CSV table of C-alpha atoms in Angstrom, one decimal:
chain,number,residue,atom,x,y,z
A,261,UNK,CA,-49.9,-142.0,-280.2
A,262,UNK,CA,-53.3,-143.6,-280.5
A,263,UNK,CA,-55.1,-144.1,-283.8
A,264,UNK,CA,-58.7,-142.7,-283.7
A,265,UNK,CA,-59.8,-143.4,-286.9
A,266,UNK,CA,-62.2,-145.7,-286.7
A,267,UNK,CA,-62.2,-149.5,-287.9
A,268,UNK,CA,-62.2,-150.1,-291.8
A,269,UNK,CA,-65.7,-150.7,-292.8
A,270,UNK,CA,-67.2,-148.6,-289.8
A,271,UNK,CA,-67.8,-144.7,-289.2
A,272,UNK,CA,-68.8,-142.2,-286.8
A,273,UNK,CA,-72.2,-140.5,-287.1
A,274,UNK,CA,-72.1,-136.6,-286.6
A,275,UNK,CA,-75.5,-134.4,-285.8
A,276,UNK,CA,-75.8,-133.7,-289.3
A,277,UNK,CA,-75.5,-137.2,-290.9
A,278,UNK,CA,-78.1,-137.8,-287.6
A,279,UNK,CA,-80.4,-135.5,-289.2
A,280,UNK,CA,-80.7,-137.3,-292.4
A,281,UNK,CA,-81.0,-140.6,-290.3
A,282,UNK,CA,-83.2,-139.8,-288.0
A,283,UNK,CA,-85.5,-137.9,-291.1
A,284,UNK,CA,-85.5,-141.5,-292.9
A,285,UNK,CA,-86.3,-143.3,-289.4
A,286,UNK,CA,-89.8,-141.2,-288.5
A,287,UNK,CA,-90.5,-141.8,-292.5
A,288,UNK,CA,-90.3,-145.0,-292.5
A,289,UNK,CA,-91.5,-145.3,-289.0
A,290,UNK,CA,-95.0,-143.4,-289.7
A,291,UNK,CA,-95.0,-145.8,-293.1
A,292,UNK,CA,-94.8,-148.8,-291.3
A,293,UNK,CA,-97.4,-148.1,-288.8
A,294,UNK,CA,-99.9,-147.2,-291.2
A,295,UNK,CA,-99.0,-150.7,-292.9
A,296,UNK,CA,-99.7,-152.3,-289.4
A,297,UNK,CA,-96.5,-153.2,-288.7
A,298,UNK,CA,-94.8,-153.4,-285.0
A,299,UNK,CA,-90.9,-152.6,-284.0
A,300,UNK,CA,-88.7,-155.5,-283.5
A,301,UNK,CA,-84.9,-155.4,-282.4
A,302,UNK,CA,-83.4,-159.0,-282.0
A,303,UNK,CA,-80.0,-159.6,-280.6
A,304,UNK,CA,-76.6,-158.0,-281.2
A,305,UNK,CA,-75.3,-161.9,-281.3
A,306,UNK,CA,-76.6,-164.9,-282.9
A,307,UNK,CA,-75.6,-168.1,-281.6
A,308,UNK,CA,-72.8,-170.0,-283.6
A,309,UNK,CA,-74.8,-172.8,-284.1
A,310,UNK,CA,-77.8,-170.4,-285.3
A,311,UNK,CA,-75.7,-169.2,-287.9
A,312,UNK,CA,-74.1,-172.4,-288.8
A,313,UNK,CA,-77.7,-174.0,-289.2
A,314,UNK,CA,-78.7,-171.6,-291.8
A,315,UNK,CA,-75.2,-170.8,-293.7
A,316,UNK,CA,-73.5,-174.2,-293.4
A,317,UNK,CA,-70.0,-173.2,-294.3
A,318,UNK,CA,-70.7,-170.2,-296.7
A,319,UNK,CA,-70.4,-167.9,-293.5
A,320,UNK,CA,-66.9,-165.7,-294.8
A,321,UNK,CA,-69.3,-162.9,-294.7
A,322,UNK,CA,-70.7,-163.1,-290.6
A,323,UNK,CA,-68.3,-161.9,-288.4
A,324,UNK,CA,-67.8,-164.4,-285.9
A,325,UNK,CA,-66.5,-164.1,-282.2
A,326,UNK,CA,-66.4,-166.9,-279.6
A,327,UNK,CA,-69.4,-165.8,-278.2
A,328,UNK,CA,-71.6,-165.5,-281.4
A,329,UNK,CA,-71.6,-163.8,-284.6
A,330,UNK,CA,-72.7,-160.3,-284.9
A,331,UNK,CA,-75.6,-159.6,-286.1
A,332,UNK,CA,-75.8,-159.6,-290.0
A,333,UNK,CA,-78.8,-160.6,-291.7
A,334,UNK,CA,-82.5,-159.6,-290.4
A,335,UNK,CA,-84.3,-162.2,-291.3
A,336,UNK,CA,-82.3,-164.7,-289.5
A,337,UNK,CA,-82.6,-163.1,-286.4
A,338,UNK,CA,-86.1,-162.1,-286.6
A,339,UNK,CA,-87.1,-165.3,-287.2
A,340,UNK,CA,-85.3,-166.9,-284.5
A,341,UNK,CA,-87.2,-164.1,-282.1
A,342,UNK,CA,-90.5,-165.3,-284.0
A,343,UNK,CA,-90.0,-169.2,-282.9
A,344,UNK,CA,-88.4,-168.7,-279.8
A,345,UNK,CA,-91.7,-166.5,-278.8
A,346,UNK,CA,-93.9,-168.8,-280.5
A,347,UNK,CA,-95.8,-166.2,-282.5
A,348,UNK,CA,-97.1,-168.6,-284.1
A,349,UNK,CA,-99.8,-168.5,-281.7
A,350,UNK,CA,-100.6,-165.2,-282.8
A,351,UNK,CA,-102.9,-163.9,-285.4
A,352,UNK,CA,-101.1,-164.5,-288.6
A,353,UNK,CA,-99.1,-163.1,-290.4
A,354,UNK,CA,-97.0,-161.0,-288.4
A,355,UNK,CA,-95.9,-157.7,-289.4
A,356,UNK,CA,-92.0,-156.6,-288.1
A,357,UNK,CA,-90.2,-153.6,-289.1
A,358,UNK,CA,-86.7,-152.9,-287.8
A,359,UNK,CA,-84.1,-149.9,-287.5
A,360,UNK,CA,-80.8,-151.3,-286.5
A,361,UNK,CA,-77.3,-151.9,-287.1
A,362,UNK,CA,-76.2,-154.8,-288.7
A,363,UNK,CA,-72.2,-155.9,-289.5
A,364,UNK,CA,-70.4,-158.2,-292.2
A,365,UNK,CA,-67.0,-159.3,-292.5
A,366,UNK,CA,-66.7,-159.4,-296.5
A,367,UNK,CA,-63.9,-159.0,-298.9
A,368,UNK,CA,-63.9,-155.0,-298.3
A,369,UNK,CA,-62.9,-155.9,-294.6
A,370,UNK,CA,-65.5,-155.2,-291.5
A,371,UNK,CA,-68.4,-152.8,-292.3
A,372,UNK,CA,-71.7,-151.8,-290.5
A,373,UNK,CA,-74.7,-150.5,-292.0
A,374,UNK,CA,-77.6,-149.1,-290.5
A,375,UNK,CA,-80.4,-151.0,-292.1
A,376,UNK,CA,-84.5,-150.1,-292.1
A,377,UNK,CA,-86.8,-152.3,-293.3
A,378,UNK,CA,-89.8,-154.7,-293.0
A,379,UNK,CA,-90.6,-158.7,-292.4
A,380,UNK,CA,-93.7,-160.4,-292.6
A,381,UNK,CA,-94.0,-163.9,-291.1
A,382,UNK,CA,-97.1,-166.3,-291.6
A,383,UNK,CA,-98.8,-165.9,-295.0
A,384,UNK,CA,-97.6,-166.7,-298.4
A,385,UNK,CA,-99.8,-164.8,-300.4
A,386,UNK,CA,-97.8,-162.6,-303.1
A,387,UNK,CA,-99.7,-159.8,-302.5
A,388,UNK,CA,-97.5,-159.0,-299.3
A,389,UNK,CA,-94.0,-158.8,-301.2
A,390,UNK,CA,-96.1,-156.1,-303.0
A,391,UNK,CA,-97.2,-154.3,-300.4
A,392,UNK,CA,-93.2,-154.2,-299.1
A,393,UNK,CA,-92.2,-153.2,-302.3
A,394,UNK,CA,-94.8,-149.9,-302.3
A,395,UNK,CA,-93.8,-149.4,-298.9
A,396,UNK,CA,-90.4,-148.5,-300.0
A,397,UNK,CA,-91.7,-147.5,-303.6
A,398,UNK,CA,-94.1,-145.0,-301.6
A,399,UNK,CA,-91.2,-143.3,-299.6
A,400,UNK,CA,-88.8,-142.8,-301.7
A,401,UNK,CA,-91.3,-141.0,-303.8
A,402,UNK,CA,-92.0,-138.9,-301.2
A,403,UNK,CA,-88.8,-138.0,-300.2
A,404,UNK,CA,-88.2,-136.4,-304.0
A,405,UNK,CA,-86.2,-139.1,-305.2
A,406,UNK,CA,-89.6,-140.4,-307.8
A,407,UNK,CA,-87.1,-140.0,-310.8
A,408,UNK,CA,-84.0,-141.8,-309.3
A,409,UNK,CA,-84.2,-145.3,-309.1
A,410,UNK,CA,-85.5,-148.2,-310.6
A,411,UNK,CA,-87.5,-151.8,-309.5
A,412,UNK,CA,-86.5,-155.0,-310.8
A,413,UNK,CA,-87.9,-158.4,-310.0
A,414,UNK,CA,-87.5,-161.7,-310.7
A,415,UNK,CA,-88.6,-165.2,-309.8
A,416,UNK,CA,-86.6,-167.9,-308.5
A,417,UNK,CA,-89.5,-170.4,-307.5
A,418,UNK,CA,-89.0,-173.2,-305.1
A,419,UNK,CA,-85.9,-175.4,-304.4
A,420,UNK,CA,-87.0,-178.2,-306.7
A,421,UNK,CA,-87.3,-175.9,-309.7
A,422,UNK,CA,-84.0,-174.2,-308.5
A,423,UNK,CA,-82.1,-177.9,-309.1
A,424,UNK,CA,-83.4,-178.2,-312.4
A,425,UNK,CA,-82.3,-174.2,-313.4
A,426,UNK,CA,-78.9,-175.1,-311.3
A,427,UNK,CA,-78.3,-177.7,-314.0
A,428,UNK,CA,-79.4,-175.5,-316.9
A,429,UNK,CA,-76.5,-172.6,-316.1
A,430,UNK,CA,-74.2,-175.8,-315.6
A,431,UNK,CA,-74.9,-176.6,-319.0
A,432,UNK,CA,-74.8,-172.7,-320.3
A,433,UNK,CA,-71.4,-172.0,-318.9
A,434,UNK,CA,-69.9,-175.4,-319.6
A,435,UNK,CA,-68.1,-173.7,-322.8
A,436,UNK,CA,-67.6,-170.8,-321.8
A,437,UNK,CA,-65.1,-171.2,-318.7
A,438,UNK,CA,-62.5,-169.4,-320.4
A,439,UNK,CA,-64.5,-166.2,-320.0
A,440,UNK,CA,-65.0,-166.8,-316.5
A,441,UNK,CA,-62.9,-165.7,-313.4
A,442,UNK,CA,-61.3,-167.9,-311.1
A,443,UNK,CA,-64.0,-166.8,-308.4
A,444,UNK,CA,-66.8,-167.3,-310.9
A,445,UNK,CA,-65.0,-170.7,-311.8
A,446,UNK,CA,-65.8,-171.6,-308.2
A,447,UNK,CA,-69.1,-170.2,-307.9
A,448,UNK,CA,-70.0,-172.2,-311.2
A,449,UNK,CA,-69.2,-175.7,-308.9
A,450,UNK,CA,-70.8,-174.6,-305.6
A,451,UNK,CA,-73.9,-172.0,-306.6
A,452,UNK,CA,-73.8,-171.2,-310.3
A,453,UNK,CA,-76.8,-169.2,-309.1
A,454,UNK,CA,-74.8,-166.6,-308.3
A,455,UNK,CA,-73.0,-166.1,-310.9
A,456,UNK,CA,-76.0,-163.9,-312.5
A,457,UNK,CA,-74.9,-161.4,-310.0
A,458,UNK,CA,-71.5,-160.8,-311.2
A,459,UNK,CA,-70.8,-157.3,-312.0
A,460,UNK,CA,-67.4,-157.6,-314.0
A,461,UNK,CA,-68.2,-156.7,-317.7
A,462,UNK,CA,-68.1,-160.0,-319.4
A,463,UNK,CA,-69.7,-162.1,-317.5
A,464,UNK,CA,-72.9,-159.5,-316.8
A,465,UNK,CA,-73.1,-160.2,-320.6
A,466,UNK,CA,-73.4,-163.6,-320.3
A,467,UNK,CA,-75.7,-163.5,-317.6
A,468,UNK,CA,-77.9,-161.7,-320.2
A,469,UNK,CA,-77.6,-164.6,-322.3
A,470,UNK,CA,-78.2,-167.2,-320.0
A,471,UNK,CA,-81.5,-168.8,-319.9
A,472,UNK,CA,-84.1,-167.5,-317.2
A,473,UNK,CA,-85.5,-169.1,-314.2
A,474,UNK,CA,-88.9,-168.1,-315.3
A,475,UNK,CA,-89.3,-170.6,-318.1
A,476,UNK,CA,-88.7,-173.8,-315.4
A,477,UNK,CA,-91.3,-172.2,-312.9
A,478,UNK,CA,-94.1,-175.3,-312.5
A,479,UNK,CA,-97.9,-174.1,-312.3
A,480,UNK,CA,-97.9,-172.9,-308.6
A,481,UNK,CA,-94.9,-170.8,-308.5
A,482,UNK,CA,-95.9,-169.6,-312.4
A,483,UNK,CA,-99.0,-168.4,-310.6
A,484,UNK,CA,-97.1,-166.9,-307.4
A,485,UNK,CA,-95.1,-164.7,-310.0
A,486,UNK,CA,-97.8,-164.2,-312.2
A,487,UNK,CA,-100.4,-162.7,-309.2
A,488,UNK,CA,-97.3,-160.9,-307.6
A,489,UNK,CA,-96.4,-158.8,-310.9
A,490,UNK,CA,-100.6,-158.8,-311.0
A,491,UNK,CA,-100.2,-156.8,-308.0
A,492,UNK,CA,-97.5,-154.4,-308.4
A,493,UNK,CA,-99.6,-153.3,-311.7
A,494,UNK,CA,-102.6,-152.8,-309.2
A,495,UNK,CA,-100.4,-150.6,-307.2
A,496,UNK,CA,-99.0,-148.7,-310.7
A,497,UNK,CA,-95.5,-149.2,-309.0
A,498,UNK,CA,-93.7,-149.5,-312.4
A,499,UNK,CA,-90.8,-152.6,-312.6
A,500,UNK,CA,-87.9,-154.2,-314.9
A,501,UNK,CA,-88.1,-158.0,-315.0
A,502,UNK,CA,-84.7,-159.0,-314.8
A,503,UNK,CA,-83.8,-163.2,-315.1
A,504,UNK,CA,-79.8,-162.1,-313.8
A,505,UNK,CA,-81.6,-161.0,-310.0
A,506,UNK,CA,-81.5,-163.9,-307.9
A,507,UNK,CA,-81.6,-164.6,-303.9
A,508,UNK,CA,-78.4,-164.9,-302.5
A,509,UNK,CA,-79.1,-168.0,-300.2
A,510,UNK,CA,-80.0,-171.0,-300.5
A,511,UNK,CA,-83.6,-170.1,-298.1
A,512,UNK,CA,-84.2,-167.9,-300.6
A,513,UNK,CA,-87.8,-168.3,-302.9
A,514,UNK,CA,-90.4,-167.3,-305.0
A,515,UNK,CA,-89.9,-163.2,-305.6
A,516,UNK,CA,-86.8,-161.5,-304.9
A,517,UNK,CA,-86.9,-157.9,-306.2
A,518,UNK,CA,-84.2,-154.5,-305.5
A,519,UNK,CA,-84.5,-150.7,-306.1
A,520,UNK,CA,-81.4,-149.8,-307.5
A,521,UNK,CA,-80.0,-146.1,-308.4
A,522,UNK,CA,-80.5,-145.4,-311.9
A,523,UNK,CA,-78.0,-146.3,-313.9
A,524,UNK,CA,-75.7,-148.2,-311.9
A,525,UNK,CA,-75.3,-151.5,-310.1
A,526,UNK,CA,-76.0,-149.9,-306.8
A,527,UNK,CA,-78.6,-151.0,-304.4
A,528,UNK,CA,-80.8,-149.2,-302.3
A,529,UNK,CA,-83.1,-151.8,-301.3
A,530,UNK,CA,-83.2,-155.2,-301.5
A,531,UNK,CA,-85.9,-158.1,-300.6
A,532,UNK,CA,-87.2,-161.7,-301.1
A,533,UNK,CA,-89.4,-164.3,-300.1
A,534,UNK,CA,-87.8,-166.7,-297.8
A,535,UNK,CA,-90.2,-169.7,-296.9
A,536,UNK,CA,-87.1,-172.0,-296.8
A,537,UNK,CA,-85.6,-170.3,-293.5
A,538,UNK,CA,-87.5,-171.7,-290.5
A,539,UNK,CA,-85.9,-175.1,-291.9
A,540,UNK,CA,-83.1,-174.1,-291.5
A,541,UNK,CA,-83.6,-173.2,-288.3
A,542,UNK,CA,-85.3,-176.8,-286.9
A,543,UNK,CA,-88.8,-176.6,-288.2
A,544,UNK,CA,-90.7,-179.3,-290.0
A,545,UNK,CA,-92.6,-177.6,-292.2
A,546,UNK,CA,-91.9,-174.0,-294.0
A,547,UNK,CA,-93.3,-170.8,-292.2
A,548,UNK,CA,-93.9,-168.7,-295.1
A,549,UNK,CA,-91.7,-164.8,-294.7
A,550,UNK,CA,-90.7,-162.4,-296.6
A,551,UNK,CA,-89.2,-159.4,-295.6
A,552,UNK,CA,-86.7,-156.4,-297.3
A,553,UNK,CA,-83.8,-153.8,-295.8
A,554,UNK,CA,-82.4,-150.8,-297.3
A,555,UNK,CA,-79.3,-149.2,-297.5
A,556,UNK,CA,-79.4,-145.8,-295.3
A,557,UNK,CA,-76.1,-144.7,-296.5
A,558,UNK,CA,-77.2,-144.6,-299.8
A,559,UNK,CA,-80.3,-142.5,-299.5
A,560,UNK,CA,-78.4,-140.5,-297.6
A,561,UNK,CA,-75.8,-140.0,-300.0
A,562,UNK,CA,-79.0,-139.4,-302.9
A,563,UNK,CA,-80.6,-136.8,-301.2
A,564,UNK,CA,-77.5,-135.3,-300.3
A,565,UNK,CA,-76.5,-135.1,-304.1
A,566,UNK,CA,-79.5,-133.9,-305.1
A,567,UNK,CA,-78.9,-130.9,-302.4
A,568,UNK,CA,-81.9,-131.9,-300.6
A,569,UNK,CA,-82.2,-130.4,-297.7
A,570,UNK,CA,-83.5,-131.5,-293.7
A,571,UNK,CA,-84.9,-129.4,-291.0
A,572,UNK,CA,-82.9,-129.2,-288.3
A,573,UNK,CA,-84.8,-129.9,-285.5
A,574,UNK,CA,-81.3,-129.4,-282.7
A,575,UNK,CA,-80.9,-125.8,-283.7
A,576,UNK,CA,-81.1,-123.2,-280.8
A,577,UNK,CA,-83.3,-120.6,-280.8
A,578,UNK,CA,-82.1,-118.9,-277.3
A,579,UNK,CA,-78.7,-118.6,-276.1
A,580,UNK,CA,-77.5,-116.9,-272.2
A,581,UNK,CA,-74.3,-115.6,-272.2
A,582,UNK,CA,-73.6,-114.4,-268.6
A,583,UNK,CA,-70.9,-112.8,-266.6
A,584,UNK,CA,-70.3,-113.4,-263.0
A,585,UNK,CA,-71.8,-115.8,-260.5
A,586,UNK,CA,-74.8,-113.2,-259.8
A,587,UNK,CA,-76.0,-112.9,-263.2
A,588,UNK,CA,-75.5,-116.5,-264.1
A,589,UNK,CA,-77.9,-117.1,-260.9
A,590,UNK,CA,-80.2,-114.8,-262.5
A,591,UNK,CA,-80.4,-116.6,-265.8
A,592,UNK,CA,-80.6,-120.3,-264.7
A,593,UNK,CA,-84.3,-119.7,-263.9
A,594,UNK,CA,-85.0,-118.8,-267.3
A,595,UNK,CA,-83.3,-120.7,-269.0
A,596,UNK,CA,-85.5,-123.6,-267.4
A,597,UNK,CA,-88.6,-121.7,-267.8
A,598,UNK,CA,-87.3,-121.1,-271.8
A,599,UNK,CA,-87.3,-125.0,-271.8
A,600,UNK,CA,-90.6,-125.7,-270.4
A,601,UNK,CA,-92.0,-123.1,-273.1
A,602,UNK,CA,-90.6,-125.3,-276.2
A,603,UNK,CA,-87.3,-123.1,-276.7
A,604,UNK,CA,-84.6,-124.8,-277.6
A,605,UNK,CA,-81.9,-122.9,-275.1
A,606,UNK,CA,-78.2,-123.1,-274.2
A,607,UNK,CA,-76.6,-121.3,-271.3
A,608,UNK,CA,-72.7,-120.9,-272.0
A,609,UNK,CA,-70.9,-122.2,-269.2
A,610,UNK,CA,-66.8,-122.2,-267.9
A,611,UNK,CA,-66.1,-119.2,-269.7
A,612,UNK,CA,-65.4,-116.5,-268.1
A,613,UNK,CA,-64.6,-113.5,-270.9
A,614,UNK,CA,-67.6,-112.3,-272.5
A,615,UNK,CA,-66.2,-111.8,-275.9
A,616,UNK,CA,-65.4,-115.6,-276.0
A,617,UNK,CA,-68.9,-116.4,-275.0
A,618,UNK,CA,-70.4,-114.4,-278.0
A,619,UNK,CA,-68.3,-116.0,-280.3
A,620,UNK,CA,-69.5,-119.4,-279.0
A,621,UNK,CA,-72.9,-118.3,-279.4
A,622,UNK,CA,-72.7,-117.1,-282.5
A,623,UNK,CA,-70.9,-120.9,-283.9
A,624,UNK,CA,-73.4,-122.0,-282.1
A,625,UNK,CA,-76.0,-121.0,-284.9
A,626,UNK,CA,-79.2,-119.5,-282.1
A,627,UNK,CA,-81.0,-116.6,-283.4
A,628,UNK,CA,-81.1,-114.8,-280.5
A,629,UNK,CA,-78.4,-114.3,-277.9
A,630,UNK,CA,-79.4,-112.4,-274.2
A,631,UNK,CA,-76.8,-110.8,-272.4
A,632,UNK,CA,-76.5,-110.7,-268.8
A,633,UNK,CA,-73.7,-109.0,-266.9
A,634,UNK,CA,-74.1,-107.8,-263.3
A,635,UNK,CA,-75.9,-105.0,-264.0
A,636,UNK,CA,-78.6,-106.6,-266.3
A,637,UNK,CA,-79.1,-108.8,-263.1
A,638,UNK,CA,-79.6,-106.5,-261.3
A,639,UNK,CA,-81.8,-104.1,-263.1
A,640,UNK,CA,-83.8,-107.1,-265.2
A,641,UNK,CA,-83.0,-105.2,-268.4
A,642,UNK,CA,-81.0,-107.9,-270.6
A,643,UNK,CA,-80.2,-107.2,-273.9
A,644,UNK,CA,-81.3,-109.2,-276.5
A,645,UNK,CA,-78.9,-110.0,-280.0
A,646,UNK,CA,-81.2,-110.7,-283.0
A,647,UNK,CA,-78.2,-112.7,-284.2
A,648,UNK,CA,-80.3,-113.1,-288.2
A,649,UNK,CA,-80.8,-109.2,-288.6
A,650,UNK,CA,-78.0,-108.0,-286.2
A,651,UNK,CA,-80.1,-105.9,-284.2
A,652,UNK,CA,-80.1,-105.1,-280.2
A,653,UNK,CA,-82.9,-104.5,-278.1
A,654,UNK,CA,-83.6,-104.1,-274.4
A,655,UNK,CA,-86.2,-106.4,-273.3
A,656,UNK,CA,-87.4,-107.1,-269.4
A,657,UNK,CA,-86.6,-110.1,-267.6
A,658,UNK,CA,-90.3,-110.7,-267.0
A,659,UNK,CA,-91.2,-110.2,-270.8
A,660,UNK,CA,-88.2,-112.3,-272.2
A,661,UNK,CA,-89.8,-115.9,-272.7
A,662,UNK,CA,-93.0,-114.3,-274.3
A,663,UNK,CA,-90.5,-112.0,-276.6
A,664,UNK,CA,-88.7,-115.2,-277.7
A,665,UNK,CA,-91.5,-116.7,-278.6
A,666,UNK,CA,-93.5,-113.8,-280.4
A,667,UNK,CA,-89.9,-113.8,-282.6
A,668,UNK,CA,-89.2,-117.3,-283.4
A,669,UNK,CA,-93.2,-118.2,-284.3
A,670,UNK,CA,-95.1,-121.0,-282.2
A,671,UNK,CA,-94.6,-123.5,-285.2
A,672,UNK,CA,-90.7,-123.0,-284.1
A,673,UNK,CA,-91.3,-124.2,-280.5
A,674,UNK,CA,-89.9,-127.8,-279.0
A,675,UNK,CA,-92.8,-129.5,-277.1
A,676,UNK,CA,-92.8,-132.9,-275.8
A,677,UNK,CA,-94.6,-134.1,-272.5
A,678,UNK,CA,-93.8,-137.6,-271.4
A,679,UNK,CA,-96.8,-138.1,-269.5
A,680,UNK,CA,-98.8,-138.1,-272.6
A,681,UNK,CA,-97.7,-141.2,-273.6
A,682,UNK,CA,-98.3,-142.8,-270.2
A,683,UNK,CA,-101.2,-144.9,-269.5
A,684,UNK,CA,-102.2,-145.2,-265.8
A,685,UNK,CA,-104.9,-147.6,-265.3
């Protein structure tokens, strides 16, 4: 028999985990427009060779096919789409935001993670890893999550100041090996960077205690920090400055900051500047970028815990159960006219006993059920199920779009005309 669960690292997204979803998409959408930004969505695939440009050999996180690797991180790819479109001709900078899928292949096996978030290409001025920081800082705010997280930043400067601090946590570690893991151990050779990020108990304490990236900044990127942090104090967006956060990759510069849940390692945004990455990808010089994603799942999973609560915008107001060809011919009409009126409506079809239709209708969750058998066809009296008080009323065929709507309030009603959006010049 076959297995339908699906594949370890990757779920299926029901209506109501869509409702939270699509809540956070038309937040961050209407945020993002306001900011002046403009939706992007780059390619499911990067080329190998892409991805082997910018990752070298540390790619055991991409999950690679023989045609490309899936998508995986949004900078990459937006940037790619940025030189292969040469918006450098544009007015700079740029302003992206992006609400897509993205996949890794990392030690927990495959996953996929629907990530929202922002990328501005063209400028270097610190003032714009502010405004993506507020951005998020703004939402989740509004959203009633104000009290549940908490900003740190940090500085990481440029690559030459990144040598010299490489050396320094060379020299920190150097006697204390014995404390690290055999991971760490190898991290410590390769990217001793990264070995701030560690989460295992011991060596977060000794990430405490190692020295911070800060103190080698040279003037410029000591003034990139220092009007950065100037702006986030402008904006009253309150921060922790924390040495142990550092960019991942090697592109990585300047600020890197993450909104974490309070009290606990968990992330639910994370950004940086990344001036380093059209280099990577062929360029002479650096086109400045920085850019940040979140974590849906786990907003989802906050507002959740919190018992917050989302509209539902897919519930049914009207629902047509109907017995016998004559009176489903009778209710078709309406229930197109229903539509056209904003009512969300369902007509229950293939079921020919009645008593099965009304309990359909009432999982179904509409407040009012109309019931049409041959008679009410013929006669245009239908009754009508108040399905919220439990009341029955006769109402007339002619009278029955106006009664649904006098009941479930204008405010309630589902418009949306296309042609609105169209521009015919």
């Amino acid at each position: 028999m076959s297995d339908y669960t699906p594949l370890k690292g990757t779920k299926d997204l029901f209506p109501d985990d869509h409702k939270y979803l699509t809540f956070l998409k038309k937040v961050f959408r209407h945020e993002f427009r306001k900011n002046g930004f403009r939706r992007i969505t780059t390619s499911v695939l990067e080329s190998n060779e892409i991805i082997g440009d910018v990752f070298g050999e540390n790619t055991g996180g991409i999950y690679k096919t023989e045609d490309g690797c899936l998508r995986s991180h949004s900078a990459v790819g937006i940037l790619r789409a940025y030189l292969n479109a040469e918006m450098s001709e544009e007015i700079q900078p740029v302003y992206y935001y992006f609400m897509d899928n993205y996949f890794s292949n990392g030690e927990m096996g495959y996953n996929e993670l629907e990530k929202i978030g922002g990328e501005i290409i063209g400028e270097n001025d610190p003032i714009l890893d502010a405004i993506l920081i507020y951005i998020t800082y703004s939402i989740l705010n509004k959203i009633g999550l104000e009290n549940d997280f908490t900003i740190r930043i940090n500085s990481i400067g440029i690559e030459k100041e990144k040598v010299k601090y490489r050396e320094e946590l060379i020299s920190f570690y150097e006697n204390k090996k014995h404390l690290l893991s055999e991971k760490s151990l190898a991290l410590l050779e390769s990217d001793p960077m990264l070995l701030l990020l560690s989460t295992e108990e011991n060596e977060e304490i000794l990430a405490k205690e190692a020295p911070a990236m800060t103190k080698l900044l040279k003037k410029d990127s000591k003034a990139h920090y220092a009007s950065f942090k100037e702006y986030l104090d402008l904006l009253k967006i309150p921060y922790i400055e924390d040495h142990t956060l550092v960019g991942k990759f090697d592109f990585n510069t300047h600020n890197v900051w993450d909104f974490r849940v309070k009290g606990t390692h968990e992330q639910i945004a994370l950004g940086a500047r990344h001036n380093k990455l059209s280099t990577k990808l062929g360029t002479l010089k650096e086109i400045p970028a920085t850019g940040f994603f979140t974590n849906t799942n786990v907003i989802v999973k906050m507002l959740k815990d919190k018992n917050i609560k989302i509209k539902n915008k897919d519930s049914i107001d009207l629902y047509f159960v109907q017995l016998g060809d004559e009176a489903k011919k009778a209710i078709l009409p309406l229930s197109l006219q229903a539509r056209d009126a904003g009512i969300n409506t369902v007509v229950s079809l293939g079921t020919p006993s009645m008593r099965e239709q009304m309990l359909k209708a009432n999982r179904s969750g509409s407040k009012y059920v109309v019931m049409v058998g041959i008679m009410e066809a013929r006669n245009g009296i239908f009754q009508v199920r108040d399905t919220i008080a439990g009341t029955q009323e006769e109402v007339n065929r002619d009278d029955l779009i106006n009664y649904i709507i006098d009941k479930v309030g204008i405010k309630s009603l589902d418009f949306y005309c296309p042609a609105k959006d169209l521009i015919n010049e």
